[in-house]
Structure formats: structure tokens, C-alpha cells
PDB file of C-alpha atoms and ligand atoms in Angstrom:
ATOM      1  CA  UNK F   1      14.020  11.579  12.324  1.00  0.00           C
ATOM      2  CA  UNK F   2      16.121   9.264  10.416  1.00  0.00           C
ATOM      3  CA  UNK F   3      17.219   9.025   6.616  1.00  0.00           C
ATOM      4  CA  UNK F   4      16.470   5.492   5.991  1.00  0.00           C
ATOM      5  CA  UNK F   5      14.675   4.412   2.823  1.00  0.00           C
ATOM      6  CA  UNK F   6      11.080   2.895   4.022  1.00  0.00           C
ATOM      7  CA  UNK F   7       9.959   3.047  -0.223  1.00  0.00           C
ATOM      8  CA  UNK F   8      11.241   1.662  -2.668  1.00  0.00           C
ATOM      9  CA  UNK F   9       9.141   2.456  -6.228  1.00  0.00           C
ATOM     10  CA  UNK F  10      10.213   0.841  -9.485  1.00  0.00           C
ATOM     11  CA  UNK F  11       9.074  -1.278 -12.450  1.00  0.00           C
ATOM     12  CA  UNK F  12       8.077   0.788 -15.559  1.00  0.00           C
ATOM     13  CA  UNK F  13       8.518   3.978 -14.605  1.00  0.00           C
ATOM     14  CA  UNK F  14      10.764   6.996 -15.964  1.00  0.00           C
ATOM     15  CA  UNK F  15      11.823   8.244 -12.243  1.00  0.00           C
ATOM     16  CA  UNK F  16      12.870   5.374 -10.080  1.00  0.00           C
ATOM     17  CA  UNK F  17      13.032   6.403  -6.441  1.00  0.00           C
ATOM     18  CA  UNK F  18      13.340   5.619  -2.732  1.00  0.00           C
ATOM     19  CA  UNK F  19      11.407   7.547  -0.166  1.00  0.00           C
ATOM     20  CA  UNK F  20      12.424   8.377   3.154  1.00  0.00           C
ATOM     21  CA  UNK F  21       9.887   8.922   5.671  1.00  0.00           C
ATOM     22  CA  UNK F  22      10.755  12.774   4.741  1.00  0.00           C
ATOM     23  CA  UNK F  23      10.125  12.580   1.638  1.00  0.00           C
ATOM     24  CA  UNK F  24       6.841  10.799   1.865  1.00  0.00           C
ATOM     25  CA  UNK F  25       5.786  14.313   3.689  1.00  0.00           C
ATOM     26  CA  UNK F  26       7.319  16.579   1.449  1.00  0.00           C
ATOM     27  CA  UNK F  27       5.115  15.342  -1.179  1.00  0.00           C
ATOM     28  CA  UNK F  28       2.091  17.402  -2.749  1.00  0.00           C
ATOM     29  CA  UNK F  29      -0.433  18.665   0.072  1.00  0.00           C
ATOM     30  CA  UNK F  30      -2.460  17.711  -2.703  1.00  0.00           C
ATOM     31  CA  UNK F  31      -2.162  14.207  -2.113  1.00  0.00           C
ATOM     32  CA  UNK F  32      -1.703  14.042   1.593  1.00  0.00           C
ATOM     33  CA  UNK F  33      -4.607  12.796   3.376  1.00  0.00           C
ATOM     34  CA  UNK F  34      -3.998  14.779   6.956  1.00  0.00           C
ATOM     35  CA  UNK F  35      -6.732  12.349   9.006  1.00  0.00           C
ATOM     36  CA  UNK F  36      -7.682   8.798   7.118  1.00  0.00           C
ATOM     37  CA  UNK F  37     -10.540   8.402  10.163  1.00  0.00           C
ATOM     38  CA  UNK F  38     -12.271  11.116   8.278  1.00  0.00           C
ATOM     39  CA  UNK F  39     -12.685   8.397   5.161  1.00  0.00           C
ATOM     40  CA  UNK F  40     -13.699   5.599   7.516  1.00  0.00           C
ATOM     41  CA  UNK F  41     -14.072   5.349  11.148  1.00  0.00           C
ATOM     42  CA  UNK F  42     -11.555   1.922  11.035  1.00  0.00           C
ATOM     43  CA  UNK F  43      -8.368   3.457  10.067  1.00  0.00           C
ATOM     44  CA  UNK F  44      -6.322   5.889  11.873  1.00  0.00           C
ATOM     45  CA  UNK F  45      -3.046   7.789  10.480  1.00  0.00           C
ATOM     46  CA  UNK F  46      -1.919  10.271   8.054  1.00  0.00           C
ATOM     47  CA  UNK F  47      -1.750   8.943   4.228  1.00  0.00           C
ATOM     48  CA  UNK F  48      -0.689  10.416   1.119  1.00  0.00           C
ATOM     49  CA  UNK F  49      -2.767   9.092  -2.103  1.00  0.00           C
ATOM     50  CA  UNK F  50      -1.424   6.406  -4.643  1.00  0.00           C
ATOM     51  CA  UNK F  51      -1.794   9.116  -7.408  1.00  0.00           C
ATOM     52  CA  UNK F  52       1.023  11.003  -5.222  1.00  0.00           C
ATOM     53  CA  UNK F  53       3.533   8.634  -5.653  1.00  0.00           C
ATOM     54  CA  UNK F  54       2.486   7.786  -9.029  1.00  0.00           C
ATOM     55  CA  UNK F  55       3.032  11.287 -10.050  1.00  0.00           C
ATOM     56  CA  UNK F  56       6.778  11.369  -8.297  1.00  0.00           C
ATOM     57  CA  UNK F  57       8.021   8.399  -9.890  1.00  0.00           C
ATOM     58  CA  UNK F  58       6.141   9.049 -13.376  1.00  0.00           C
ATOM     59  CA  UNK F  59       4.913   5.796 -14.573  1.00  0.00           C
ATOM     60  CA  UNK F  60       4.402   4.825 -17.979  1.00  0.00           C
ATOM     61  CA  UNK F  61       1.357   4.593 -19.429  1.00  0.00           C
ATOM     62  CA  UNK F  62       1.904   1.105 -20.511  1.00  0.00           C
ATOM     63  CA  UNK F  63       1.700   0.228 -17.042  1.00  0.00           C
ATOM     64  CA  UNK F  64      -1.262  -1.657 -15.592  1.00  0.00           C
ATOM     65  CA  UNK F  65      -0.543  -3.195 -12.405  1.00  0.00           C
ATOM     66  CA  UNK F  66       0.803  -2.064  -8.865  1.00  0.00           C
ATOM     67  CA  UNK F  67       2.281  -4.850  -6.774  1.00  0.00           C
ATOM     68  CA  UNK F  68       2.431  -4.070  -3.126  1.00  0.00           C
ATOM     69  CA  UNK F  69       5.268  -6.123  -1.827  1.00  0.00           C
ATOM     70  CA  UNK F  70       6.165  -6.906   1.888  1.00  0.00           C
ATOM     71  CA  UNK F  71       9.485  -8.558   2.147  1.00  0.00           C
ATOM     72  CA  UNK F  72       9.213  -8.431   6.142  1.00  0.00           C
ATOM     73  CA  UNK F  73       6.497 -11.205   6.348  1.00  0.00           C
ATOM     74  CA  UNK F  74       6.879 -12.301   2.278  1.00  0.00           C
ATOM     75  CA  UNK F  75       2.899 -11.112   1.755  1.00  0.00           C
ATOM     76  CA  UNK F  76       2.212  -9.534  -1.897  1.00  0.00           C
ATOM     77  CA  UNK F  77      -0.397  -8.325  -3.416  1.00  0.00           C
ATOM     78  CA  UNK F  78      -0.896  -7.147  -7.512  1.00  0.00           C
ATOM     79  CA  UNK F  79      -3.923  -4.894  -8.289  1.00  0.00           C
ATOM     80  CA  UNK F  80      -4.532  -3.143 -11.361  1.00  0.00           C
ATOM     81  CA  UNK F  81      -4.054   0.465 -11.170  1.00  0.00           C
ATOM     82  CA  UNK F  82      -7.094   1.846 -12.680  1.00  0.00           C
ATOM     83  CA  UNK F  83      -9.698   0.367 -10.256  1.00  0.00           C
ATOM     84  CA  UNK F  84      -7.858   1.679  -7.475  1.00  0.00           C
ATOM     85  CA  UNK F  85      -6.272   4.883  -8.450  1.00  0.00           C
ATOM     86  CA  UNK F  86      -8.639   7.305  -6.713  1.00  0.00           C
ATOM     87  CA  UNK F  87      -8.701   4.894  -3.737  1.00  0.00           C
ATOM     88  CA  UNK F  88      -5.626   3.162  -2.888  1.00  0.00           C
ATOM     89  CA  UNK F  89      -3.838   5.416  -0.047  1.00  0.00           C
ATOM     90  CA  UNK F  90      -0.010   4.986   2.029  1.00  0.00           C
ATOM     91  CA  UNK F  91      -0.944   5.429   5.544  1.00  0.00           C
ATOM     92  CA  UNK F  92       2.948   5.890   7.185  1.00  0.00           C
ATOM     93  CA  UNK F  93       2.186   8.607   9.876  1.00  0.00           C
ATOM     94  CA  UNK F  94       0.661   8.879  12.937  1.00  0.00           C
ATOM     95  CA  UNK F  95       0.886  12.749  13.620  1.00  0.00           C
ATOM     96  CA  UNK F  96       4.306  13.606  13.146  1.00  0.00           C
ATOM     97  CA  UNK F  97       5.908   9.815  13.665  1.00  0.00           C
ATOM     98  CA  UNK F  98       6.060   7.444  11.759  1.00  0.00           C
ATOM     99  CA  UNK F  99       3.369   4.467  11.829  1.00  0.00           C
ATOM    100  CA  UNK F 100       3.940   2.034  14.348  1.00  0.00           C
ATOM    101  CA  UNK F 101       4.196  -1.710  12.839  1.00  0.00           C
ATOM    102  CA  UNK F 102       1.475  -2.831  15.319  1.00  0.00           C
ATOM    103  CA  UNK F 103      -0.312  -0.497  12.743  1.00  0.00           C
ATOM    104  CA  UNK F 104       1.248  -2.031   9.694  1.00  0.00           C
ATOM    105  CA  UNK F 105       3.924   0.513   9.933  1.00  0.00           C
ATOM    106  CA  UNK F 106       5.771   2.064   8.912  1.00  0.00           C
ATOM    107  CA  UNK F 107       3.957   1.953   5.717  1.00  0.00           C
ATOM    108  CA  UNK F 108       0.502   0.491   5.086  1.00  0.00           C
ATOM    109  CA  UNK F 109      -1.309   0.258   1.733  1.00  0.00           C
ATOM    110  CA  UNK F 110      -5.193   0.537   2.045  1.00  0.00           C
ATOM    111  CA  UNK F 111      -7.842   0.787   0.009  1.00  0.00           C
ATOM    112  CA  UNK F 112     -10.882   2.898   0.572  1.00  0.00           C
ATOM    113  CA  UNK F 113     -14.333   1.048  -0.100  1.00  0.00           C
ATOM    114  CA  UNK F 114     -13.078  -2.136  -0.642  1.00  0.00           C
ATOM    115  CA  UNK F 115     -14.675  -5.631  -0.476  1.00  0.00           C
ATOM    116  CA  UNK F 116     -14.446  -8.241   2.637  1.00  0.00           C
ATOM    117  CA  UNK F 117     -11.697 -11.376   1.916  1.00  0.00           C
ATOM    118  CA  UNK F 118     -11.857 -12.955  -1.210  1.00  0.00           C
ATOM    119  CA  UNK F 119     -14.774 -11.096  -2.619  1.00  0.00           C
ATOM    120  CA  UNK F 120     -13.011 -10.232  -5.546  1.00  0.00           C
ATOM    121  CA  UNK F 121      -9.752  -8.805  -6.259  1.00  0.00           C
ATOM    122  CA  UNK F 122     -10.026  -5.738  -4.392  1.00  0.00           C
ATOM    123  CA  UNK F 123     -10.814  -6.743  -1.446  1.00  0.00           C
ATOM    124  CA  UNK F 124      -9.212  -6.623   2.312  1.00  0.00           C
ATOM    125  CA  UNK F 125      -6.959  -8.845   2.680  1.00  0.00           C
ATOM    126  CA  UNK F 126      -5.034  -6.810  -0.289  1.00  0.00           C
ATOM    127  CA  UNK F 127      -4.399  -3.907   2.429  1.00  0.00           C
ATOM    128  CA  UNK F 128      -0.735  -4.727   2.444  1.00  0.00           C
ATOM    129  CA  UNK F 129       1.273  -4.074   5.630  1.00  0.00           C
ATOM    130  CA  UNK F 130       4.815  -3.416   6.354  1.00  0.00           C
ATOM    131  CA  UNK F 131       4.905  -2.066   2.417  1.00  0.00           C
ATOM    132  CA  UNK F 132       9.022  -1.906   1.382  1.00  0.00           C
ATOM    133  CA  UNK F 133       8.508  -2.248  -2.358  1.00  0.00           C
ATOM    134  CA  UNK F 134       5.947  -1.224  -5.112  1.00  0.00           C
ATOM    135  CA  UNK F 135       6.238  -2.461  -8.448  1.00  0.00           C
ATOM    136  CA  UNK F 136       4.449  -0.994 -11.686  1.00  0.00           C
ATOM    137  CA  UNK F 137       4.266  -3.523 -14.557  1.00  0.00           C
ATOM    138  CA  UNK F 138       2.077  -4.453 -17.707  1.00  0.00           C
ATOM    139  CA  UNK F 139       1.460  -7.899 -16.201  1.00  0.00           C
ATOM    140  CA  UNK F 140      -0.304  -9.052 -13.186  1.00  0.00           C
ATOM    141  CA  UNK F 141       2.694  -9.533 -10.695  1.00  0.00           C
ATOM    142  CA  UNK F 142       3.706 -11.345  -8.014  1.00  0.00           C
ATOM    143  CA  UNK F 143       0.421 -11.996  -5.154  1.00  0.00           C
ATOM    144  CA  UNK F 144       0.342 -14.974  -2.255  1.00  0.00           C
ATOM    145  CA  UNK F 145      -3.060 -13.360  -1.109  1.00  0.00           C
ATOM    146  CA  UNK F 146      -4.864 -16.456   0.492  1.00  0.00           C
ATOM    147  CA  UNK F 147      -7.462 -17.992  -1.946  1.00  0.00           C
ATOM    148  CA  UNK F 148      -9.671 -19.747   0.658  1.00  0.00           C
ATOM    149  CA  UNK F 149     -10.913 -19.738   3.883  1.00  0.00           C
ATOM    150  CA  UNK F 150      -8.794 -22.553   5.494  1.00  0.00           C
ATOM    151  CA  UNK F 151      -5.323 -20.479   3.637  1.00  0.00           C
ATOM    152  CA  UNK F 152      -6.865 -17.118   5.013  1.00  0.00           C
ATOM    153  CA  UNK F 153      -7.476 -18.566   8.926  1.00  0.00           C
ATOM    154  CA  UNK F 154      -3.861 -20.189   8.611  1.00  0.00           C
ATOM    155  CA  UNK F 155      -2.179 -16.855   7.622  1.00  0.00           C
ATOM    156  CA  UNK F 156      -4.241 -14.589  10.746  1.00  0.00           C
ATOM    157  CA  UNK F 157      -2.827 -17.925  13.114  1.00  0.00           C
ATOM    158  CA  UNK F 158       0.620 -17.360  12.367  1.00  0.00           C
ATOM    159  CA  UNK F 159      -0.369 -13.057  12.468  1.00  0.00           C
ATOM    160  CA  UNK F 160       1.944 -11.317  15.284  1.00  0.00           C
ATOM    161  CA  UNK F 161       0.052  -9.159  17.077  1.00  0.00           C
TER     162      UNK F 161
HETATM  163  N1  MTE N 201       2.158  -7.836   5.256  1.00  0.00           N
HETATM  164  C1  MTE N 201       0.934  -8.342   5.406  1.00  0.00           C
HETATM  165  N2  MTE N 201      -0.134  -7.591   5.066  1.00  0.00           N
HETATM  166  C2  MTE N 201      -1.385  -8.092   5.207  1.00  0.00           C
HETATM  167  C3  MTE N 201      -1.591  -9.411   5.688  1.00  0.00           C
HETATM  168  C4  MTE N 201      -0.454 -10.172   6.045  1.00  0.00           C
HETATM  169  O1  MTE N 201      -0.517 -11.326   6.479  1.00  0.00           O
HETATM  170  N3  MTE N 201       0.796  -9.601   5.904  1.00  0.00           N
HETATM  171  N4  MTE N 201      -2.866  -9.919   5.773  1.00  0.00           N
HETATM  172  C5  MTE N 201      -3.865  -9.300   4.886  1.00  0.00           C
HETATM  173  C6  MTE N 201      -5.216  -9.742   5.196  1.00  0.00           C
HETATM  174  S1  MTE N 201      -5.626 -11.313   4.694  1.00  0.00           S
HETATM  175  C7  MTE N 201      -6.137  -8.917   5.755  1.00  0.00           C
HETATM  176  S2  MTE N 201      -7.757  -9.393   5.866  1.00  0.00           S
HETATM  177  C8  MTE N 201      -5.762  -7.575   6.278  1.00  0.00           C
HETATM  178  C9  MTE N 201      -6.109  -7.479   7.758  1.00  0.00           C
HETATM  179  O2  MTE N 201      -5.771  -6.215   8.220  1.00  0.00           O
HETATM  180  P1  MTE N 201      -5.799  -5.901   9.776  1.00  0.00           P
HETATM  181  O3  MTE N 201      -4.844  -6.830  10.443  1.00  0.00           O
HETATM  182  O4  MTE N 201      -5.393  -4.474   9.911  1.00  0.00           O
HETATM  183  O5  MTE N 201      -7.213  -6.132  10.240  1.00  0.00           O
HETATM  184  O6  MTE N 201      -4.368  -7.304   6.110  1.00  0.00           O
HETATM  185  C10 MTE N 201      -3.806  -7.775   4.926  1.00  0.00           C
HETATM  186  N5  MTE N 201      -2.431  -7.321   4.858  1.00  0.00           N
HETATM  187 MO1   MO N 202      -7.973 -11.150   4.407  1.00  0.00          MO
END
């Protein structure tokens, strides 16, 4: 198992961090989600809950959006936290290894009951992959999500499998 930092968590928060794959499973039982199939038959992995990581790097109150960044394909996404808190999850295991990037991996944001693409803000496409950064702010931040159809099928063309 290596040491490298696959999390970085900052913005307005009071404990800044970086998680190692470790540390991801050293976090609250509470908050791990051992089988995501068990929520929906399309996902497969080990999560731990958005309210996990919330709790470890105490964000302020003031704080109303979560931006999901992905610096390994430049795809972002910025939600706001309370419609997603009890259903945004980290999937970034698969057993007791981390989550392959054919996955997403080795960290991929997903969203429990959420709508198809463009159907509103919470909706599919905003199940970020490859995850590196999240960002708590008061303002919407930084999202590319494709607006329409034609931006959506360009983005799956240039997709590697
Ligand atoms: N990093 C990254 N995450 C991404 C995308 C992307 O291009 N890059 N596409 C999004 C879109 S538009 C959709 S619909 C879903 C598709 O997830 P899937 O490939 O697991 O079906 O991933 C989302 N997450
Ligand atoms: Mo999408």
C-alpha cells in the first residue's frame, strides 16, 4: 500500500487535510459504505459518505458548495452541499485495493438517486471521476459540466475507455 495523497480537501474549512488511501479507511465505520451495489445495482466498490469527510476536515457553516475537481482530465463539478449531503458518497475501494481508474479510480464521487444528464443540477454527469481535489466555498465554484447534448456527446467521444 502506498502513502501517496489521492485527497486533497480545502476551501472554508477549520482542518485542511490530505488523505491517503489509508486514511480514507481509517475513517468512521460510520460513514463507510462496505458494498455501494447494495444502494444500486450500477455501482460497484466500497465508499465512505460525504458527511465523513465533511466531519474530518470540519467545514464551516458558512459553507455552501462542494466542488468536485478532476485535474487528470480538467472535469469539475460545484453542487451545493445540502441537497446532497445524505447522498453524495467517495467510492475509492474495490475490496481491499484501491479503485481501478477504468472505474473512475482511484476516487469517484457519486451521487445516490440522482437525475439523468442535464436534468437539473444534480444529475449524472456530476458523478466526478478521477476526484484529486474538493473544495468547500460560499459561492458556486468552478463546473465545465456539459450544458447540451452536442457538448455532452463531444465529451463521451473524446472518453478513454
Ligand atoms: N473526470 C470526469 N468525470 C466525469 C466525466 C468526465 O468526462 N470526466 N463525465 C461525467 C458524465 S457527463 C457522466 S454522464 C458520467 C458517466 O459516468 P460513467 O462513465 O461511469 O457511465 O461521469 C461524469 N464524470
Ligand atoms: Mo453526463
Amino acid at each position: 500500500m502506498s502513502l501517496s495523497v489521492l485527497l486533497q480537501v480545502d476551501g472554508d474549512v477549520t482542518g485542511k487535510r490530505a488523505f491517503t488511501w489509508e486514511d480514507l479507511t481509517a475513517i468512521d465505520p460510520q460513514w463507510q459504505i462496505p458494498d455501494v451495489s447494495q444502494l444500486g445495482p450500477t455501482r460497484s466498490g466500497g465508499a465512505v459518505w460525504m458527511r465523513g469527510i465533511l466531519e474530518a476536515v470540519k467545514v464551516c457553516p458558512e459553507a455552501k458548495y462542494i466542488t468536485l475537481h478532476s485535474k487528470r482530465d480538467d472535469f469539475h463539478a460545484s453542487l451545493p452541499i445540502d441537497a446532497i449531503l445524505d447522498r453524495g458518497m467517495f467510492i475509492y475501494r474495490q475490496q481491499n485495493q484501491p479503485l481501478a481508474a477504468a472505474a473512475g479510480g482511484p476516487i469517484r464521487f457519486f451521487i445516490r438517486d440522482h437525475t439523468d444528464c442535464h436534468n437539473g443540477e444534480i444529475d449524472e454527469c456530476a458523478n466526478v471521476k478521477y476526484v484529486d481535489r474538493v473544495e468547500f466555498s460560499k459561492q458556486k465554484g468552478f463546473d465545465n459540466r456539459p450544458l447540451d447534448d452536442d457538448a455532452h456527446e463531444a465529451l463521451h467521444q473524446q472518453e478513454t475507455p
